[in-house]
Amino acid sequence: HSMATMNSRLVVDLSAEHSIAATGSTGFKGLCPKKPGQQSRRRLAGKQSAFLSGGKLDIDESSTVAKAGARDNVVLSAAKDEKALPLRKEDVKPFEVRQEPTGTEAALQGIPAPARMAAGAALVAGAAFAGYTAGGKAPLAPQMQTAVQVGAAAVLGGGAAAASVAADTERKKGAFKALNNTLIGRDPSELNPAEVEAINSEYGVDLAKDYTQDMKNAYDYYLSNVLPSGDQPLGGWEADALKQFKSALGLSDQAAAEAHIDNGQRIFRMRFEAGDKEGEVEERRAFQKLVFVSRQVFGEEKAKFLLPWKRLFNVTDAQINVACRDNASGLYERHLLALEDPAGADLNNLRNARQFQEQINLKDEHAADILQRMARERTEAQVQEASDILKKSGRTRAKDVSGAMDALHSVLAYNSAMEALGKEEGVAAGTGPINLFGGKFHEGGKESLLQDLFRMYFAENVKGGEYSEQTSTEMDSLKAIFGLGNKEADNIITETTTKVYRMKLRNATKDGSLDAAESKAQFLSNLCSKLKFAPELASNVHMEAYKQKLEALLEKKKLTDEDDTELNRLRILLCIPQSSIDTAHKERCGVIFRQVLEAALASGLDGFDRRQKDRVVASAQDLRLNQDVAIELLGNNVRKIFGGYIKDARNKSTRVEQAKELKRMIYFSNLVVAPLIESIKPPTQEELDAEKAQKEIQKLMAEAQEAADKEEKEEKEGEKEGEKEVVTAEAEGEDKKEVKEEKAKRIQLDDGKEKKKRINVDDESVMWDGKMVTIKGQKLINMSEEMPLRERQELYRGYMLYCMSGDQIDLPMGAKVTLERDESEFKRLAQLGDILGLSPTDVMDVQKGMAEQAFRTNVQQIMADGRLTRDKQEQLNALQKQLNLPDDAAKAIIQGVSAEKVSGNVKAQVSQGKLDLNEVRNLKSQNVDVETMLSSSVRYGMFRKEVEKRLGDGSGSFDREAFMADVPALLSIAEKRATETVNEIAKDKKRDSLVTAVAMLRQKDQEVAIKSLKNLVSCVQANPSEPLSWPVKEELQDLYSLYCLEKGDDKETVASVLGLTAAEAEQLEGVVNAGGFTLVDEMEEEALF
């Protein structure tokens, strides 16, 4: 009874889910976190449990948390603090409640094991003795007394043994309480396995085996306290602490993994029970930390097997990897931040960082991102310092950028150190050159700050006039650090170098060192070499300096001799080519000259006088413009005016009005442009002599041509008298009319040529500025570059027609009168050709085109019927001579007109279906391109039609060679296609011809049967490769007999076609010759029948 009472005191009030295990252990179950759905209450020394439940602290405010001084740095609201620090390992001491042993446990705890065993044996023996003695005193018969004594001894002895076992079990339960009390106020990870083994020996138990569930609950409890909640980060020590505690407890990986899964289930349940999104996010982060720590505890491969997160919690591999990556990244970043110089160029720190990275299984790419970001932020701070100093210096007169230079020197030194360390073995991922791209200086338009610093650093290094190799290397590094593009950096360097070169050049000019230099070019070349300044850029600087000087001197609108001397000195000092000087003067002086020139030209043809001309010439001389430059500027303005005249001419509705507008342009060129050209650029004596000699030659040629024309005219008049005598009365009146018209055209053309050549000799005289002056055209300024040749020739052609037809006067009622043509217009025609920039060849092309057009018109009239007779050919030859057309041109026109006529006739024949091979051969004989004139479909249709015609004409012959080669060549058809066509048609007609022949034989139509048989022979000749067959051989024999009866020439071929042997053919032929075959008799017999 006393043993039962003692055991009852040991019972702890536990929930159903925490019932006593099979081993009988109850000691630590009451101290473990609650599982989802449990509502357990525990009484331990009269206080509530202070352990985690579901991942959240379930602590009574009056509990030992207030008394645990070792955890005074733990703030319960840390999960909600974004900047919360991670838990420190020494602060996590979750075992705070001491468990006092019961009276029995205390009484038995100090008894040694031999004493306990002896006492138990004595108790059992005493109880058995007492039972035996008591049984002997029972008033029973002697026979029964012995049995009662033995039974009583067994009962009391068994009860004593049971009480002894119960007392020993109760004593063993104190082993886990002893373990709990050992952990109070201690870091569980510091638990020594020897301490656990001592408890096992003291209580005679093996906690890892006998109390596995309790040990797992203890591990689970420590795990719950180790994992920070909410946003509180991991400290990095958690995995090692858990592994040490697990090892000290002697837990297997499988048992420990169950604790991790239980912990995850509590977090997962509370994620769904969270009342707001904030709480759900906190639980999700807690679960991610659990996943990461679990992988660190068991290793990646073993964790995949022991912890089936995907199956139990419906998460993906990607989510697991993200959880591990984020937590590992956070740990790695805090590891770097904990260093005295985070992201510093320290080899030991970088190697330690590499080891830590591998320890937490963080991939290189993520570790590199963290280190590079921290290095970038460190560099950004230094760059920001330099930028602030630069801004501040810009607001003061005395600019001091030494602080900014020092900051950038530090940046370059740090970059060089990191780049060098990046080549070492075993350093942290991401160790290498620094790049600010993607940082705060590349957002919000702050790139200009980097450009200003880049410009400042370069300017400070080259302000002495030398661009060293070290500076070049530093600028390349700084460009890479700032993330500037090549073009962007080159522009800054070029801009700064240009400023420095300009400053050095100005100083050298002022102090006289450039004047004193023996070789100016060498002096300037040395400046460029020191600054690595491109010679072409230096030339631009020189030219810009010259232009500035020229601009200053041109403020008075002219250049004096002193100005010219100063400009020439500057040109020599700066080694500027004369071509560049001319260009500069054309640009700067041209502006002033153009103003004077535009004012003079704006006065137009009527307002331009000698004063306007003198003003333009004086301006060109005052500005000391080169003659060619002045003429070029004049040409630019004049071409615009010429373009206006041409535009107005094109807008006119009639040819006469167009010609009048072009005439105004010619007068403008002669009266305005030509005098300006002659004044600005007077002709040399050589040019005057050459012009005079050319006029003498032209005069002599004109006189000779006039004499020749006169003699030719007399001869033609004699021929005309002779023609009148020869003409007979039978000549048609229409022919006389055509001859007269052609002769009149010839005389008119000859007369025009005569006048044109005659008036080209003389110059035109007009009244200008109160005086009669001789005007001449100009060729220097023309429209050759402004207009296409075709358009210029068209304008020339229109004016030429105007010269030949004469002017017109409008009369009332819409009538017009054509005046006699003015001979001087041909003079202006030549001047128009000069203005339009037409060469003699271009003019000849226009004249030739007009002659060809006239000749073509006459040819079309003469060959209206499409035929070219002998008389018509002679008539065309005469017209060709009149128009002075070359033979090849006349021949081409005649052939073209003839081809047009033939083409029309051929198309008409094709549409009517009358075109055959004979017509095609005729066309070929006339050199007509049949392939071009007739489409391929038409030519192929003709070929097919001709084959069908030949196979059905009843001739019994087909020239296969001709239709396979000659006819296809005639029609320009491929031989392969022709062969396929012949075989196809012959194959189709062969069977039809045989069927028709037999049918006509049956109908006794001898003539049609013979024709069909011959067509069959033609088809076999066309396509011999296809044999024939007929079921009734007698009918084939009758066909052959009928052919013999008609005395056919090709009996052998017919017999072969019909499939008859030579003996059969000879026998049938003999029957026919003997009169044994008569088609009429059979008809009579059939009639009688």
Short mmCIF file of C-alpha atoms in Angstrom, two decimals, residues 335-701:
data_model
loop_
_atom_site.label_atom_id
_atom_site.label_comp_id
_atom_site.label_asym_id
_atom_site.label_seq_id
_atom_site.Cartn_x
_atom_site.Cartn_y
_atom_site.Cartn_z
CA HIS A 335 29.50 37.75 -41.71
CA LEU A 336 31.08 40.37 -43.94
CA LEU A 337 29.53 43.24 -42.00
CA ALA A 338 30.93 41.83 -38.77
CA LEU A 339 34.44 42.37 -40.09
CA GLU A 340 36.39 45.42 -39.00
CA ASP A 341 36.54 46.52 -42.64
CA PRO A 342 33.56 45.00 -44.50
CA ALA A 343 34.39 44.24 -48.16
CA GLY A 344 37.92 45.43 -47.48
CA ALA A 345 40.89 44.33 -49.54
CA ASP A 346 42.19 41.89 -46.89
CA LEU A 347 43.38 38.51 -48.09
CA ASN A 348 42.72 36.66 -44.80
CA ASN A 349 39.22 38.07 -44.48
CA LEU A 350 38.38 37.19 -48.07
CA ARG A 351 39.64 33.64 -47.62
CA ASN A 352 37.66 33.28 -44.39
CA ALA A 353 34.63 34.58 -46.21
CA ARG A 354 35.17 31.90 -48.84
CA GLN A 355 35.26 29.21 -46.17
CA PHE A 356 32.13 30.55 -44.54
CA GLN A 357 30.42 30.64 -47.92
CA GLU A 358 31.20 26.99 -48.49
CA GLN A 359 30.11 26.17 -44.95
CA ILE A 360 26.64 27.59 -45.49
CA ASN A 361 26.44 26.16 -49.02
CA LEU A 362 25.96 29.53 -50.72
CA LYS A 363 26.49 29.50 -54.48
CA ASP A 364 29.25 31.62 -55.97
CA GLU A 365 26.90 33.76 -58.00
CA HIS A 366 24.90 34.83 -54.95
CA ALA A 367 27.99 35.32 -52.82
CA ALA A 368 29.56 37.38 -55.60
CA ASP A 369 26.48 39.61 -55.81
CA ILE A 370 26.69 40.34 -52.08
CA LEU A 371 30.40 41.09 -52.02
CA GLN A 372 30.24 43.20 -55.18
CA ARG A 373 27.27 45.14 -53.83
CA MET A 374 29.08 45.86 -50.59
CA ALA A 375 32.22 46.83 -52.50
CA ARG A 376 30.12 49.07 -54.73
CA GLU A 377 28.45 50.73 -51.73
CA ARG A 378 31.85 51.29 -50.13
CA THR A 379 33.12 52.86 -53.35
CA GLU A 380 29.95 54.90 -53.75
CA ALA A 381 30.56 56.48 -50.35
CA GLN A 382 34.03 57.58 -51.45
CA VAL A 383 32.72 58.80 -54.80
CA GLN A 384 29.96 60.72 -53.06
CA GLU A 385 32.57 62.38 -50.85
CA ALA A 386 34.57 63.38 -53.93
CA SER A 387 31.42 64.70 -55.63
CA ASP A 388 30.49 66.81 -52.61
CA ILE A 389 33.97 68.34 -52.50
CA LEU A 390 33.81 69.07 -56.24
CA LYS A 391 30.44 70.81 -55.88
CA LYS A 392 31.68 72.84 -52.96
CA SER A 393 34.79 73.92 -54.85
CA GLY A 394 32.62 75.12 -57.73
CA ARG A 395 31.02 77.72 -55.46
CA THR A 396 34.35 79.30 -54.52
CA ARG A 397 36.76 81.39 -56.55
CA ALA A 398 39.81 79.39 -55.62
CA LYS A 399 38.93 75.87 -56.64
CA ASP A 400 40.52 73.29 -54.38
CA VAL A 401 39.77 69.76 -55.55
CA SER A 402 42.60 68.08 -53.66
CA GLY A 403 40.12 66.34 -51.35
CA ALA A 404 38.18 64.99 -54.31
CA MET A 405 41.43 63.80 -55.90
CA ASP A 406 42.41 62.02 -52.68
CA ALA A 407 39.03 60.29 -52.56
CA LEU A 408 39.38 59.11 -56.17
CA HIS A 409 42.94 57.97 -55.47
CA SER A 410 41.52 55.83 -52.66
CA VAL A 411 38.93 54.43 -55.05
CA LEU A 412 41.60 53.51 -57.59
CA ALA A 413 43.82 51.97 -54.91
CA TYR A 414 40.94 49.89 -53.57
CA ASN A 415 40.04 48.80 -57.08
CA SER A 416 43.64 47.79 -57.84
CA ALA A 417 43.89 45.83 -54.58
CA MET A 418 40.62 43.99 -55.20
CA GLU A 419 41.64 43.25 -58.78
CA ALA A 420 44.95 41.79 -57.59
CA LEU A 421 43.28 39.75 -54.82
CA GLY A 422 40.84 38.37 -57.35
CA LYS A 423 43.70 36.43 -58.86
CA GLU A 424 44.56 34.71 -55.55
CA GLU A 425 43.46 31.18 -54.71
CA GLY A 426 40.62 30.55 -52.26
CA VAL A 427 39.26 34.11 -51.99
CA ALA A 428 35.61 35.02 -51.75
CA ALA A 429 33.51 34.89 -54.89
CA GLY A 430 33.11 38.33 -56.45
CA THR A 431 36.58 39.52 -55.52
CA GLY A 432 37.78 41.66 -58.40
CA PRO A 433 37.49 45.07 -60.05
CA ILE A 434 34.77 47.44 -58.83
CA ASN A 435 31.93 48.67 -61.01
CA LEU A 436 29.33 51.25 -60.00
CA PHE A 437 26.97 50.27 -62.81
CA GLY A 438 23.57 49.46 -61.36
CA GLY A 439 24.18 51.51 -58.21
CA LYS A 440 22.74 54.79 -57.03
CA PHE A 441 24.90 56.85 -59.39
CA HIS A 442 23.23 55.22 -62.39
CA GLU A 443 19.74 56.14 -61.24
CA GLY A 444 17.83 59.38 -61.33
CA GLY A 445 20.13 61.15 -63.75
CA LYS A 446 23.18 61.03 -61.47
CA GLU A 447 25.45 59.79 -64.25
CA SER A 448 26.47 63.42 -64.80
CA LEU A 449 28.15 63.40 -61.35
CA LEU A 450 30.39 60.54 -62.46
CA GLN A 451 31.16 62.35 -65.71
CA ASP A 452 32.13 65.51 -63.79
CA LEU A 453 34.44 63.52 -61.51
CA PHE A 454 35.96 61.72 -64.49
CA ARG A 455 36.53 65.05 -66.22
CA MET A 456 37.99 66.64 -63.07
CA TYR A 457 40.41 63.79 -62.42
CA PHE A 458 41.66 63.79 -66.00
CA ALA A 459 41.98 67.57 -66.12
CA GLU A 460 44.04 67.62 -62.92
CA ASN A 461 46.39 65.00 -64.30
CA VAL A 462 47.01 66.63 -67.68
CA LYS A 463 46.93 70.29 -66.73
CA GLY A 464 50.73 70.32 -66.90
CA GLY A 465 50.55 69.48 -70.59
CA GLU A 466 51.44 65.76 -70.44
CA TYR A 467 49.20 62.75 -70.71
CA SER A 468 51.33 60.00 -69.13
CA GLU A 469 50.93 56.25 -69.39
CA GLN A 470 50.05 56.10 -65.70
CA THR A 471 47.26 58.61 -66.25
CA SER A 472 46.04 56.58 -69.21
CA THR A 473 45.92 53.43 -67.07
CA GLU A 474 44.14 55.24 -64.26
CA MET A 475 41.57 56.71 -66.64
CA ASP A 476 40.84 53.27 -68.06
CA SER A 477 40.33 51.94 -64.54
CA LEU A 478 38.19 54.90 -63.53
CA LYS A 479 36.09 54.49 -66.68
CA ALA A 480 35.48 50.83 -65.82
CA ILE A 481 34.68 51.68 -62.16
CA PHE A 482 32.21 54.42 -63.11
CA GLY A 483 30.60 52.24 -65.77
CA LEU A 484 31.08 54.86 -68.50
CA GLY A 485 30.83 53.90 -72.15
CA ASN A 486 33.83 54.11 -74.46
CA LYS A 487 32.31 56.87 -76.54
CA GLU A 488 31.26 58.80 -73.46
CA ALA A 489 34.71 58.60 -71.86
CA ASP A 490 36.50 59.38 -75.13
CA ASN A 491 34.39 62.50 -75.59
CA ILE A 492 35.31 63.74 -72.12
CA ILE A 493 39.00 63.02 -72.68
CA THR A 494 38.94 64.69 -76.09
CA GLU A 495 37.09 67.72 -74.74
CA THR A 496 39.50 68.15 -71.82
CA THR A 497 42.58 67.54 -73.93
CA THR A 498 41.36 70.11 -76.44
CA LYS A 499 41.03 72.71 -73.69
CA VAL A 500 44.50 71.97 -72.35
CA TYR A 501 46.02 72.05 -75.85
CA ARG A 502 44.30 75.34 -76.58
CA MET A 503 45.64 76.80 -73.33
CA LYS A 504 49.19 75.61 -74.06
CA LEU A 505 48.94 76.95 -77.58
CA ARG A 506 47.76 80.35 -76.34
CA ASN A 507 50.60 80.54 -73.81
CA ALA A 508 53.17 79.59 -76.45
CA THR A 509 51.83 82.31 -78.75
CA LYS A 510 51.85 84.95 -76.02
CA ASP A 511 55.31 84.24 -74.60
CA GLY A 512 56.84 84.01 -78.07
CA SER A 513 58.08 80.44 -77.74
CA LEU A 514 56.14 79.39 -80.84
CA ASP A 515 57.57 82.33 -82.84
CA ALA A 516 61.05 81.47 -81.65
CA ALA A 517 60.76 77.82 -82.59
CA GLU A 518 62.92 76.88 -85.55
CA SER A 519 60.26 74.45 -86.77
CA LYS A 520 56.71 75.42 -85.96
CA ALA A 521 55.42 72.06 -87.12
CA GLN A 522 57.81 70.21 -84.81
CA PHE A 523 56.86 72.44 -81.89
CA LEU A 524 53.16 71.74 -82.40
CA SER A 525 53.84 68.06 -82.95
CA ASN A 526 55.61 67.86 -79.58
CA LEU A 527 52.60 69.43 -77.86
CA CYS A 528 50.31 66.86 -79.47
CA SER A 529 52.60 63.97 -78.56
CA LYS A 530 52.76 64.91 -74.89
CA LEU A 531 48.98 65.20 -74.68
CA LYS A 532 48.32 62.25 -77.01
CA PHE A 533 46.26 64.71 -79.00
CA ALA A 534 45.27 63.62 -82.50
CA PRO A 535 46.82 65.79 -85.24
CA GLU A 536 43.46 66.22 -86.97
CA LEU A 537 41.95 67.54 -83.73
CA ALA A 538 44.90 69.88 -83.35
CA SER A 539 44.26 71.10 -86.90
CA ASN A 540 40.67 71.84 -85.91
CA VAL A 541 41.91 73.89 -82.95
CA HIS A 542 44.29 75.81 -85.21
CA MET A 543 41.52 76.46 -87.70
CA GLU A 544 39.16 77.57 -84.96
CA ALA A 545 41.76 80.03 -83.66
CA TYR A 546 42.27 81.39 -87.16
CA LYS A 547 38.53 81.78 -87.68
CA GLN A 548 38.17 83.64 -84.40
CA LYS A 549 40.91 86.05 -85.45
CA LEU A 550 39.36 86.48 -88.88
CA GLU A 551 35.94 87.09 -87.35
CA ALA A 552 37.34 89.84 -85.13
CA LEU A 553 39.09 91.56 -88.06
CA LEU A 554 35.95 91.41 -90.23
CA GLU A 555 33.89 93.53 -87.88
CA LYS A 556 34.70 96.54 -90.13
CA LYS A 557 33.47 94.59 -93.21
CA LYS A 558 36.88 94.64 -94.89
CA LEU A 559 40.48 93.47 -94.49
CA THR A 560 43.40 95.91 -94.56
CA ASP A 561 47.00 95.17 -95.44
CA GLU A 562 47.83 94.99 -91.73
CA ASP A 563 45.00 92.52 -91.22
CA ASP A 564 46.26 90.41 -94.08
CA THR A 565 49.78 90.42 -92.61
CA GLU A 566 48.50 89.37 -89.19
CA LEU A 567 46.41 86.57 -90.66
CA ASN A 568 49.35 85.36 -92.73
CA ARG A 569 51.57 85.31 -89.60
CA LEU A 570 48.95 83.26 -87.74
CA ARG A 571 48.67 80.85 -90.67
CA ILE A 572 52.44 80.27 -90.63
CA LEU A 573 52.56 79.83 -86.85
CA LEU A 574 49.75 77.30 -86.84
CA CYS A 575 50.85 75.54 -90.07
CA ILE A 576 47.40 75.85 -91.65
CA PRO A 577 47.15 74.73 -95.32
CA GLN A 578 46.13 77.32 -97.88
CA SER A 579 43.08 75.26 -98.85
CA SER A 580 41.77 75.51 -95.31
CA ILE A 581 42.45 79.27 -95.32
CA ASP A 582 40.43 79.62 -98.53
CA THR A 583 37.60 77.65 -96.98
CA ALA A 584 37.60 79.82 -93.88
CA HIS A 585 37.61 83.02 -95.94
CA LYS A 586 34.81 81.65 -98.08
CA GLU A 587 32.72 80.93 -95.00
CA ARG A 588 33.40 84.17 -93.08
CA CYS A 589 34.04 86.66 -95.89
CA GLY A 590 31.45 84.92 -98.02
CA VAL A 591 28.71 86.00 -95.62
CA ILE A 592 29.55 89.68 -96.18
CA PHE A 593 30.14 89.27 -99.92
CA ARG A 594 26.91 87.33 -100.28
CA GLN A 595 24.93 90.19 -98.73
CA VAL A 596 26.33 92.66 -101.28
CA LEU A 597 25.89 90.16 -104.11
CA GLU A 598 22.27 89.34 -103.22
CA ALA A 599 21.43 93.05 -103.11
CA ALA A 600 22.90 93.55 -106.59
CA LEU A 601 21.23 90.49 -108.12
CA ALA A 602 17.89 91.34 -106.48
CA SER A 603 17.68 94.46 -108.68
CA GLY A 604 16.99 92.10 -111.54
CA LEU A 605 17.52 92.48 -115.25
CA ASP A 606 16.00 95.96 -115.42
CA GLY A 607 17.58 97.45 -112.28
CA PHE A 608 21.12 96.15 -112.61
CA ASP A 609 23.62 98.79 -113.78
CA ARG A 610 27.29 99.67 -113.63
CA ARG A 611 27.08 100.95 -110.05
CA GLN A 612 25.73 97.61 -108.85
CA LYS A 613 28.51 95.81 -110.68
CA ASP A 614 31.22 98.09 -109.24
CA ARG A 615 29.83 97.62 -105.72
CA VAL A 616 30.12 93.82 -106.02
CA VAL A 617 33.64 93.99 -107.44
CA ALA A 618 34.75 96.42 -104.72
CA SER A 619 33.37 94.14 -101.98
CA ALA A 620 35.28 91.16 -103.36
CA GLN A 621 38.49 93.20 -103.44
CA ASP A 622 38.00 94.66 -99.94
CA LEU A 623 37.47 91.20 -98.53
CA ARG A 624 40.51 89.94 -100.43
CA LEU A 625 38.53 87.07 -101.79
CA ASN A 626 40.23 84.64 -104.10
CA GLN A 627 38.85 84.99 -107.64
CA ASP A 628 37.74 81.38 -107.73
CA VAL A 629 36.01 81.73 -104.35
CA ALA A 630 34.21 84.87 -105.46
CA ILE A 631 33.08 83.18 -108.68
CA GLU A 632 31.89 80.16 -106.65
CA LEU A 633 29.82 82.38 -104.34
CA LEU A 634 28.44 84.22 -107.37
CA GLY A 635 27.58 80.92 -109.00
CA ASN A 636 25.65 79.69 -105.96
CA ASN A 637 23.37 82.75 -106.05
CA VAL A 638 23.04 82.83 -109.83
CA ARG A 639 22.03 79.18 -110.02
CA LYS A 640 19.17 79.86 -107.64
CA ILE A 641 17.96 82.65 -109.94
CA PHE A 642 18.38 80.43 -113.00
CA GLY A 643 16.32 77.81 -111.21
CA GLY A 644 13.55 80.34 -110.64
CA TYR A 645 13.47 81.23 -114.36
CA ILE A 646 13.33 77.54 -115.31
CA LYS A 647 10.55 76.87 -112.80
CA ASP A 648 8.51 79.76 -114.22
CA ALA A 649 9.12 78.52 -117.74
CA ARG A 650 7.85 75.05 -116.89
CA ASN A 651 4.68 76.53 -115.43
CA LYS A 652 3.83 78.23 -118.72
CA SER A 653 1.09 76.63 -120.78
CA THR A 654 2.49 77.12 -124.29
CA ARG A 655 5.84 76.55 -125.92
CA VAL A 656 6.10 80.21 -126.97
CA GLU A 657 5.55 81.46 -123.41
CA GLN A 658 8.11 78.96 -122.11
CA ALA A 659 10.62 80.17 -124.69
CA LYS A 660 10.07 83.80 -123.72
CA GLU A 661 10.78 83.03 -120.07
CA LEU A 662 13.95 81.19 -121.04
CA LYS A 663 14.90 84.18 -123.19
CA ARG A 664 14.68 86.39 -120.08
CA MET A 665 17.07 83.99 -118.35
CA ILE A 666 19.46 84.26 -121.31
CA TYR A 667 19.35 88.06 -121.15
CA PHE A 668 19.94 87.94 -117.39
CA SER A 669 22.97 85.74 -117.94
CA ASN A 670 24.31 87.99 -120.68
CA LEU A 671 23.60 91.42 -119.13
CA VAL A 672 24.06 90.70 -115.42
CA VAL A 673 26.08 87.55 -114.85
CA ALA A 674 28.56 87.85 -117.70
CA PRO A 675 29.71 91.41 -116.74
CA LEU A 676 30.13 90.36 -113.11
CA ILE A 677 32.22 87.36 -114.11
CA GLU A 678 34.37 89.44 -116.44
CA SER A 679 34.92 92.09 -113.73
CA ILE A 680 35.64 89.66 -110.90
CA LYS A 681 37.82 87.38 -112.99
CA PRO A 682 39.04 89.23 -116.09
CA PRO A 683 40.15 87.01 -118.95
CA THR A 684 43.87 86.59 -119.40
CA GLN A 685 45.66 87.67 -122.58
CA GLU A 686 46.01 84.05 -123.61
CA GLU A 687 42.26 83.56 -123.29
CA LEU A 688 41.60 86.71 -125.35
CA ASP A 689 43.97 85.60 -128.10
CA ALA A 690 42.43 82.14 -128.17
CA GLU A 691 38.94 83.62 -128.41
CA LYS A 692 40.00 85.88 -131.28
CA ALA A 693 41.56 82.99 -133.18
CA GLN A 694 38.43 80.89 -132.64
CA LYS A 695 36.27 83.65 -134.12
CA GLU A 696 38.48 83.84 -137.23
CA ILE A 697 38.21 80.09 -137.69
CA GLN A 698 34.44 80.17 -137.26
CA LYS A 699 34.16 82.98 -139.81
CA LEU A 700 36.20 81.09 -142.41
CA MET A 701 34.20 77.92 -141.82
#
